[in-house]
Tab-separated table of C-alpha atoms in Angstrom:
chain	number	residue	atom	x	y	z
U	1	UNK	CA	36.259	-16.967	47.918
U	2	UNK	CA	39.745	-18.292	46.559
U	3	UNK	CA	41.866	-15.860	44.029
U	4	UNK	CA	41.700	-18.731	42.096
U	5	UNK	CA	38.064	-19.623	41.794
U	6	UNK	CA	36.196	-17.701	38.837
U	7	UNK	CA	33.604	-14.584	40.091
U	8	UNK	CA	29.636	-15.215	39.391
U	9	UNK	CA	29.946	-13.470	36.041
U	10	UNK	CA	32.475	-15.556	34.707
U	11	UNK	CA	30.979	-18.747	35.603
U	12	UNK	CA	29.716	-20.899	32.828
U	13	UNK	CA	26.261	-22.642	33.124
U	14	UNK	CA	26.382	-26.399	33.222
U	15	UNK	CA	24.541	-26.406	30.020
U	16	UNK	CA	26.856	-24.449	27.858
U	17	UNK	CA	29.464	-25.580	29.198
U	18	UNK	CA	28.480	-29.362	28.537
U	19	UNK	CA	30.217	-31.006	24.648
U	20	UNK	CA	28.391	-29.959	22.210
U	21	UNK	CA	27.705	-33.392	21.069
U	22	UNK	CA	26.602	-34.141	24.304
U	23	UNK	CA	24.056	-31.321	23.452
U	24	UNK	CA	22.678	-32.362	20.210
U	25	UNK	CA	22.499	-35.997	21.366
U	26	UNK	CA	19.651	-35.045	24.663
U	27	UNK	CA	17.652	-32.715	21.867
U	28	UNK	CA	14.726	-33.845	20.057
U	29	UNK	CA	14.982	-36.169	17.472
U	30	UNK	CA	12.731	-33.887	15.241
U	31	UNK	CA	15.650	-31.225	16.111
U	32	UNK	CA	18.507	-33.608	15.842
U	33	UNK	CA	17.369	-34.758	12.050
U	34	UNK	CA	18.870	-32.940	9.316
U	35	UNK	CA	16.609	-30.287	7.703
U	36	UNK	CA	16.376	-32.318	4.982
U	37	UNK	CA	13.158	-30.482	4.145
U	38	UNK	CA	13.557	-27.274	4.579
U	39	UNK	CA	15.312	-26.006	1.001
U	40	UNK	CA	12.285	-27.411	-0.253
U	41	UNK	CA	10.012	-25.483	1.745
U	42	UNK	CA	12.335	-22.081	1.131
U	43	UNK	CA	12.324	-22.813	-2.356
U	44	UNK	CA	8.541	-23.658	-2.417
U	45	UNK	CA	7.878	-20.610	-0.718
U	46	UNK	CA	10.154	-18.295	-2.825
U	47	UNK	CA	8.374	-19.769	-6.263
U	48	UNK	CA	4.972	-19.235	-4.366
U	49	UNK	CA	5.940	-15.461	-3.885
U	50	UNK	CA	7.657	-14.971	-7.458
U	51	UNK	CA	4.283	-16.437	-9.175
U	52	UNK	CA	1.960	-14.062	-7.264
U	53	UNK	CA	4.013	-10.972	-7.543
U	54	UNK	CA	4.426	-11.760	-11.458
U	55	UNK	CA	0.777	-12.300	-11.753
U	56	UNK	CA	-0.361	-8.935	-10.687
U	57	UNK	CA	2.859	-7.382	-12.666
U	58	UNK	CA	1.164	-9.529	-15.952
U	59	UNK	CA	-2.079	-7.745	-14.964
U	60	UNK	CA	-0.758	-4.288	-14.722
U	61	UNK	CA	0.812	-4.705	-18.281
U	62	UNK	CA	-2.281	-6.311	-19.971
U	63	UNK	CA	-4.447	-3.461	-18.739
U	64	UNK	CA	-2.047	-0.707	-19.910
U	65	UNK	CA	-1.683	-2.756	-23.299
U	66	UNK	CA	-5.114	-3.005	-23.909
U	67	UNK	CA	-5.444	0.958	-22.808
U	68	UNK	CA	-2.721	2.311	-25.095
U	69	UNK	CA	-4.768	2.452	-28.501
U	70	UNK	CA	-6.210	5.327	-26.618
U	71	UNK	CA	-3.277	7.402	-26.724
U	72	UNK	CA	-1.316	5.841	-30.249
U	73	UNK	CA	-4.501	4.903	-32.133
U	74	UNK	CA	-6.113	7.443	-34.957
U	75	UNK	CA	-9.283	5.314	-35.259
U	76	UNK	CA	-10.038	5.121	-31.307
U	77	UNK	CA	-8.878	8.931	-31.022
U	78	UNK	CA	-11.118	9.928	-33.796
U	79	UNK	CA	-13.480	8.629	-31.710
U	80	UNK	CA	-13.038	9.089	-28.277
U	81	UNK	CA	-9.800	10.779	-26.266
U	82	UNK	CA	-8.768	10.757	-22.855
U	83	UNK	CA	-10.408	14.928	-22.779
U	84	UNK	CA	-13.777	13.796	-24.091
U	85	UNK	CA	-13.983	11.040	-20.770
U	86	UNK	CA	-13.162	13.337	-18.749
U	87	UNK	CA	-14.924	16.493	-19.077
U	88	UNK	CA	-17.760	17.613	-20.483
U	89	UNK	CA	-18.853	17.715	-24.504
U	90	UNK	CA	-21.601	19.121	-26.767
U	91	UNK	CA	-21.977	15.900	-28.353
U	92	UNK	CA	-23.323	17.942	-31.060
U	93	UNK	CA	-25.985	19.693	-28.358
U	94	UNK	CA	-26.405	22.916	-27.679
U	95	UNK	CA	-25.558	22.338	-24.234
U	96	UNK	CA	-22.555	20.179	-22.739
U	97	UNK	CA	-22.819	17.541	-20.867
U	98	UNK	CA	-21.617	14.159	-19.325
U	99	UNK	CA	-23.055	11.395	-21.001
U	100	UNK	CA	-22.559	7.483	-20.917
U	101	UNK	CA	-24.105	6.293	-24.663
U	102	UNK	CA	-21.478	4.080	-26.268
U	103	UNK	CA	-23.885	2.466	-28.564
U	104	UNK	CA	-26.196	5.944	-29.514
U	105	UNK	CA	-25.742	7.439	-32.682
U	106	UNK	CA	-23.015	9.547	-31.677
U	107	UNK	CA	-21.137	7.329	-29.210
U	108	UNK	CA	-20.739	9.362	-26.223
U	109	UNK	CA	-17.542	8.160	-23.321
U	110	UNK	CA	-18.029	10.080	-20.261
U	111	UNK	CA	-16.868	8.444	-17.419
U	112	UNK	CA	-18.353	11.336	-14.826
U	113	UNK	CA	-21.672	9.314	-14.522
U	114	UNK	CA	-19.670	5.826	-13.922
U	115	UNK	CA	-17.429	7.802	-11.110
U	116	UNK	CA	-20.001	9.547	-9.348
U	117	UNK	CA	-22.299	5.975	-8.933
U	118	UNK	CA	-19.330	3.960	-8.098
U	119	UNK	CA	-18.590	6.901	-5.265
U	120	UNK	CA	-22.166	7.283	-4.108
U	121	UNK	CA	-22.520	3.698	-3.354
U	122	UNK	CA	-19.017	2.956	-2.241
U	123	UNK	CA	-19.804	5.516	0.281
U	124	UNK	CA	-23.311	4.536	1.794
U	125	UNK	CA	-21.871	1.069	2.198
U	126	UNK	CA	-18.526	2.330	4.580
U	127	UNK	CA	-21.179	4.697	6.237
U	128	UNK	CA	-23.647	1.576	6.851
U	129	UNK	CA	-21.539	-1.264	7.022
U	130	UNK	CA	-17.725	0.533	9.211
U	131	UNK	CA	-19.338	1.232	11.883
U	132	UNK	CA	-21.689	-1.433	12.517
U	133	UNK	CA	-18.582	-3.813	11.785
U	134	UNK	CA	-16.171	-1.408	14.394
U	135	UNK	CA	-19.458	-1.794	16.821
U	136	UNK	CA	-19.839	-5.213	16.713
U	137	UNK	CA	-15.651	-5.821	17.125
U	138	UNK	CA	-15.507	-3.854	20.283
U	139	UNK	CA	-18.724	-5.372	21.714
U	140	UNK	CA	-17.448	-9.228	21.275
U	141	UNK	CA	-13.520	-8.412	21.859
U	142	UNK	CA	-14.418	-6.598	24.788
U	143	UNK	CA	-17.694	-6.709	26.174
U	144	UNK	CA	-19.088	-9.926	25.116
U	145	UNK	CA	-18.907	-13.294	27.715
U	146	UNK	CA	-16.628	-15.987	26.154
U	147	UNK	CA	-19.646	-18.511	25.373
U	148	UNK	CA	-20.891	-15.342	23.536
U	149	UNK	CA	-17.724	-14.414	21.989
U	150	UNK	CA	-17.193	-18.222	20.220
U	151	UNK	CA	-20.586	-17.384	18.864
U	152	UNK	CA	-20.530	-14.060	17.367
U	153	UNK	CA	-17.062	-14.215	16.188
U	154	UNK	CA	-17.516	-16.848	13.721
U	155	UNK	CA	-21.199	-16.240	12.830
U	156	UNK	CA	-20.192	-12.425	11.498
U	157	UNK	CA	-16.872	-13.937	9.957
U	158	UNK	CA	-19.227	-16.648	8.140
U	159	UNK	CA	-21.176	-13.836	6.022
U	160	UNK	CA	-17.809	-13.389	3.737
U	161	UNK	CA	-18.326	-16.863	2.796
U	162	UNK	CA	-22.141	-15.470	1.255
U	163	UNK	CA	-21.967	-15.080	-2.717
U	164	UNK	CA	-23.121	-11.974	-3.796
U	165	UNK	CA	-25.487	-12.810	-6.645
U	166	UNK	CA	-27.566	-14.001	-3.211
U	167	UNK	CA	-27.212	-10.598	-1.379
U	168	UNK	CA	-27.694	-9.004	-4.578
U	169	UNK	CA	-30.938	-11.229	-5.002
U	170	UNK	CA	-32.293	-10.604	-1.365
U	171	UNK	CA	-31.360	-6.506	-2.221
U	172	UNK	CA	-33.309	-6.639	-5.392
U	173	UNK	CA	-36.541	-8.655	-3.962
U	174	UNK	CA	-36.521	-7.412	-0.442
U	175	UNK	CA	-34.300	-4.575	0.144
U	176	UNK	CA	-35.663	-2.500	-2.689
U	177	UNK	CA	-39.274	-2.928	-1.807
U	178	UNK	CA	-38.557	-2.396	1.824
U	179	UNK	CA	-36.626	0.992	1.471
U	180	UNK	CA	-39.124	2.425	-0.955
U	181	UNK	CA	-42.025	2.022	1.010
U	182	UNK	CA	-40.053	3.531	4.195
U	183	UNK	CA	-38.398	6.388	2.084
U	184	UNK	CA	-40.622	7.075	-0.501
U	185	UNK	CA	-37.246	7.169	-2.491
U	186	UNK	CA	-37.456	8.307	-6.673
U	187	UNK	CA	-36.234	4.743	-8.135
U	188	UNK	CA	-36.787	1.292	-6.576
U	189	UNK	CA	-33.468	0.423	-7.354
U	190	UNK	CA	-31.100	3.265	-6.343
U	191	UNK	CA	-27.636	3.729	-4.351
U	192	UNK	CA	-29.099	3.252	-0.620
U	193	UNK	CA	-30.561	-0.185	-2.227
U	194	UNK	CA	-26.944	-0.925	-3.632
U	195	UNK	CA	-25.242	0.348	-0.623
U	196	UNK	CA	-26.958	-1.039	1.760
U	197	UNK	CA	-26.699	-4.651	0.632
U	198	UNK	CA	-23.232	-3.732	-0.501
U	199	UNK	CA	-22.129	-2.866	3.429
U	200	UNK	CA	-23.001	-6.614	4.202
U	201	UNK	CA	-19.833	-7.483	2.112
U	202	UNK	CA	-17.659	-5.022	4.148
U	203	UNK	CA	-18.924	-5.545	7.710
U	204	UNK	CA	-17.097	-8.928	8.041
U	205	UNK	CA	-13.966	-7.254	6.913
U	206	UNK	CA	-14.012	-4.285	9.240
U	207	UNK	CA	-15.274	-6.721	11.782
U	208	UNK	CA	-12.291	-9.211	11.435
U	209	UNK	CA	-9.100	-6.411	11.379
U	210	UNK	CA	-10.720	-4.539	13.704
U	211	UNK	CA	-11.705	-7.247	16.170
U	212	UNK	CA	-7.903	-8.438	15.574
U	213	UNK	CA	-6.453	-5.194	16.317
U	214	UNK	CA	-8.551	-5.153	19.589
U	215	UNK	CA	-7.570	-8.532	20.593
U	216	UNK	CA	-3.565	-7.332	20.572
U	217	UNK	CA	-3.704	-5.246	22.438
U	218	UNK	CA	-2.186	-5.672	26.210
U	219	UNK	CA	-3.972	-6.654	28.455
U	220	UNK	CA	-2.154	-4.445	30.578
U	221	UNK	CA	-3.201	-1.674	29.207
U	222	UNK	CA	-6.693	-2.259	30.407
U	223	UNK	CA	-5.762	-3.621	33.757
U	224	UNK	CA	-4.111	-0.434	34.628
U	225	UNK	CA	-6.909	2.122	33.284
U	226	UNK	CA	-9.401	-0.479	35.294
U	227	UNK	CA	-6.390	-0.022	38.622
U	228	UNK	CA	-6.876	4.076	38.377
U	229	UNK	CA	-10.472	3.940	38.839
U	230	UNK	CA	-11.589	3.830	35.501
U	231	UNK	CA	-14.945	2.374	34.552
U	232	UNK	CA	-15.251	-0.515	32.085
U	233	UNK	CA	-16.421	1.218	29.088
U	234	UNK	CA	-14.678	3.823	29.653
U	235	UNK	CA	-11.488	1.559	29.566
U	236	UNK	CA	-12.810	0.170	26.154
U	237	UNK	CA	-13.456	3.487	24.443
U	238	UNK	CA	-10.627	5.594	25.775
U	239	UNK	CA	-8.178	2.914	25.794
U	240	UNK	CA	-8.714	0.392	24.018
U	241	UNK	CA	-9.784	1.662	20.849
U	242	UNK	CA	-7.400	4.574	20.360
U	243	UNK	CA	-4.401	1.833	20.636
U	244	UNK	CA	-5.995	-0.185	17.915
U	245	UNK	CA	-6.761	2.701	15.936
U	246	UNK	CA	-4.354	1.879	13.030
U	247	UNK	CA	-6.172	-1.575	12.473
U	248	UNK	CA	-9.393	0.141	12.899
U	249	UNK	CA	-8.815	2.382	10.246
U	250	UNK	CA	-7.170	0.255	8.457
U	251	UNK	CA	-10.087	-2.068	8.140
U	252	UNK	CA	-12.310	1.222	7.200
U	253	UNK	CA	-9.998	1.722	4.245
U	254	UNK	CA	-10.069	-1.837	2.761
U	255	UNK	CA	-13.557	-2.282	3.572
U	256	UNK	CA	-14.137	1.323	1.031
U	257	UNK	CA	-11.859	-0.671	-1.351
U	258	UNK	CA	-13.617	-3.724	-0.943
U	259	UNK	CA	-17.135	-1.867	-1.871
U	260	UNK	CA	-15.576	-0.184	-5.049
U	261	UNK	CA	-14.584	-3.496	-6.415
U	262	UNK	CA	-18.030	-5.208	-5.789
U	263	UNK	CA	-19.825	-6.362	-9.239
U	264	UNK	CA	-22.807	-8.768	-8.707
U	265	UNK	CA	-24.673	-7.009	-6.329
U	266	UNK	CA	-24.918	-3.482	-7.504
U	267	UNK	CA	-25.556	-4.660	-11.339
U	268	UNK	CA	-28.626	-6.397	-9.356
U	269	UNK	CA	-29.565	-3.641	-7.167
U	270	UNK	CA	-28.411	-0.116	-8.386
U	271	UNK	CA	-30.942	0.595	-11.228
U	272	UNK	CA	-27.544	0.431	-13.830
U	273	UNK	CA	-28.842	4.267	-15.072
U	274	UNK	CA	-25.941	6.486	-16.050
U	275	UNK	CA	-27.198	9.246	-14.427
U	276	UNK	CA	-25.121	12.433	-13.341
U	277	UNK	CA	-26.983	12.887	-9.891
U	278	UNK	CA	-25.344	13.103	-6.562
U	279	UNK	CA	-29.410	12.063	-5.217
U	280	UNK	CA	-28.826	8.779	-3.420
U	281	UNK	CA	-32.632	7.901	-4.214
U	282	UNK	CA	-31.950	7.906	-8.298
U	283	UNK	CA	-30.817	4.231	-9.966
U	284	UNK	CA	-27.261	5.131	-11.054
U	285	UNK	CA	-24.299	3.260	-12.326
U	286	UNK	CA	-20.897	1.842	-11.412
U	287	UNK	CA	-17.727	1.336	-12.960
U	288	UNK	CA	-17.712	-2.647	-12.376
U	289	UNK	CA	-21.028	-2.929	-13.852
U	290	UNK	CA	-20.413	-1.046	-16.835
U	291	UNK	CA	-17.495	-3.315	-17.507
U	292	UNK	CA	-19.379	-6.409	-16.599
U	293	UNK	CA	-22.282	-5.482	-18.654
U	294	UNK	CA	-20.316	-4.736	-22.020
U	295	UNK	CA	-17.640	-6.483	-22.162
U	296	UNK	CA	-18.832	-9.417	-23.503
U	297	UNK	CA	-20.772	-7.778	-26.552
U	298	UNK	CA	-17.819	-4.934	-27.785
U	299	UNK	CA	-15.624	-5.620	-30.801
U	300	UNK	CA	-12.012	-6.592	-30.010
U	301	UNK	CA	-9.694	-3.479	-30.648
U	302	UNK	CA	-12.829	-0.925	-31.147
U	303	UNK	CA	-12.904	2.058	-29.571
U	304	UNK	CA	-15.498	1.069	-27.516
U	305	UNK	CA	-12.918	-1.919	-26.576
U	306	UNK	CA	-10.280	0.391	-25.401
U	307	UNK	CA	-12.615	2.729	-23.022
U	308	UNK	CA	-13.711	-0.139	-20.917
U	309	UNK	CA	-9.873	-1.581	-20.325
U	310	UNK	CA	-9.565	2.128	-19.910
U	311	UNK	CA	-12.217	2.413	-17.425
U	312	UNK	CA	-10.357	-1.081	-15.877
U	313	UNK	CA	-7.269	0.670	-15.508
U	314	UNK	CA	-8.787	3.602	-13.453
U	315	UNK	CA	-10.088	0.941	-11.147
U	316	UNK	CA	-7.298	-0.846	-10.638
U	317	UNK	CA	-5.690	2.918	-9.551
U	318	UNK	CA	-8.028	2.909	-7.383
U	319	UNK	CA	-7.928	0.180	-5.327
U	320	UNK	CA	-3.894	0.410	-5.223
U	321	UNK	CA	-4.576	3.557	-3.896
U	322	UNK	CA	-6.683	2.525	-1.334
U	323	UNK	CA	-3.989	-0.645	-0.187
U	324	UNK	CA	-1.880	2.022	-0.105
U	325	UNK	CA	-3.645	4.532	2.028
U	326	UNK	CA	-4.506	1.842	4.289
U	327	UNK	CA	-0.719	1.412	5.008
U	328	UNK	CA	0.320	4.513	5.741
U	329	UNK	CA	-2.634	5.204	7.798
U	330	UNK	CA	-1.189	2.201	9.553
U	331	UNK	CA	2.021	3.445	9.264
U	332	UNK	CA	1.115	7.267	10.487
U	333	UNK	CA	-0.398	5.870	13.491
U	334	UNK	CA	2.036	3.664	14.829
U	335	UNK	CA	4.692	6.287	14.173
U	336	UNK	CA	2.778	8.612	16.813
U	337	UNK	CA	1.913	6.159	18.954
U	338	UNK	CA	5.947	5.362	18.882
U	339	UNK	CA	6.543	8.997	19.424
U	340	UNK	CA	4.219	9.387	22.376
């Protein structure tokens, strides 16, 4: 080699070194075209954004508008305070109590009863309906033929698209009778009724992030369990599953939020008794179907009013504390898995 001529690091490929004219002109047309287009998109995408993230700011502030009175107002306070929801009260007894009687004599605003059902059913659904989703995402991710696979996936995914006032029917005519002859349970219509049909809502959740988190991970991971001797399933559960563990749990965590939210089905299938009872077999009551049961016959502005927006805004709490949880669970995860 010359002095002259240029070492193999300094050479320039034939590509970059070609006009940059000459370039543009042997792209695609779709490429050469000026993105005529694309502010709009930006733009459309931006507003898109803006709209949603004002929306759920608009909801925050209604909520805490409508809950205010029970802080500034003398006629709601007179009536009911943020104390007498939360723990117990004579109500003019000789014994206290929590009690859910807005419309009695004496109203009475404990929210104990409404916590306790919302919890107890939230709870038998995750318990019935997480695993059975996690179960069924490991068995068509990584088990399940491909012909098999293109059938389950999209048959479990379909039973989101169910409305609940049907699940809540089939719980009320068919689950109820079922589970009361088997158990022998107090009330027809209790929490395993209502948490039971309630997990059917959930399982397609857990199913989806979980059977997505499966599905990313490398395939070398498995290749080189399966190259040390490892059997399959022994791949699958000591591999497979601990590196999709943040989606996993992840799904777990939505799908309890997802359950706490539900309406239709447990004001069809829980009993709606405001019971203090941590008995699964009782009826008992939920948040969501308090609110969607009295709403619609309260005075604007009464006391009464105020307790259910109040009872609206714990909810809400709730399931931003469960979005959050869900992240950093996500987060935690990945920040050990980084670690390792």
């Amino acid at each position: 080699m010359s002095a002259t001529s240029p070492s193999r690091s300094e050479q320039v490929p034939l590509a970059e070194s070609a006009p940059r004219e000459a370039r543009e002109s042997a792209a695609p047309a779709w490429r050469r075209s000026p993105p005529r287009w694309h502010g709009v998109a930006e733009a459309l995408i931006k507003t898109t954004a803006l709209v949603a993230i004002v929306a759920i700011v608009l909801i925050f502030v209604f909520i805490a508008a409508e809950t205010l009175p029970l802080f500034t107002s003398h006629e709601v306070r007179a009536e009911v305070t943020p104390s007498t929801m939360a723990w117990k009260q004579t109500w003019g007894e000789a014994a206290a109590r929590w009690s859910w009687q807005p419309a009695s004599e004496i109203p009475k605003y404990s929210i104990a009863p409404l916590i306790i059902g919302s919890l107890k059913i939230t709870v038998v659904a995750v318990l019935v309906g997480a695993p059975l989703g996690i179960l069924a995402a490991i068995f068509t991710s990584q088990v399940a033929p491909r012909w098999l696979r293109e059938i389950l996936k999209p048959t479990i995914e379909l039973l989101a698209g169910i409305p609940s006032v049907v699940i809540g029917v089939f719980a009320l005519l068919v689950m109820a009778t079922w589970t009361h002859r088997l158990f022998g349970l107090e009330h027809r219509l209790n929490a395993v009724v209502a948490g039971c049909a309630l997990s059917l809502t959930i399982i397609p959740l857990v199913f989806t992030l979980a059977e997505d988190a499966l599905s990313s991970v490398p395939k070398s991971f498995a290749d080189a369990s399966l190259a040390l001797g490892a059997s399959k399933m022994h791949t699958v559960l000591h591999v497979m599953v601990p590196a999709a563990l943040p989606g996993i749990a992840a799904g777990v965590v939505l799908g309890f939020g997802r359950a706490l939210g539900e309406t239709m089905i447990v004001v069809m299938a829980s009993g709606n008794a405001a019971l203090v009872s941590w008995s699964l077999g009782v009826s008992t009551r939920t948040i969501t179907a308090t609110i969607a049961q009295e709403m619609a016959e309260v005075v604007h502005g009464s006391p009464h009013y105020v307790v259910l927006f109040a009872l609206g805004a714990v909810l809400l709490l709730f399931a931003f504390a469960t979005n959050v949880l869900a992240m950093r669970i996500v987060e935690s995860f990945r920040r050990k898995r980084g670690g390792s």
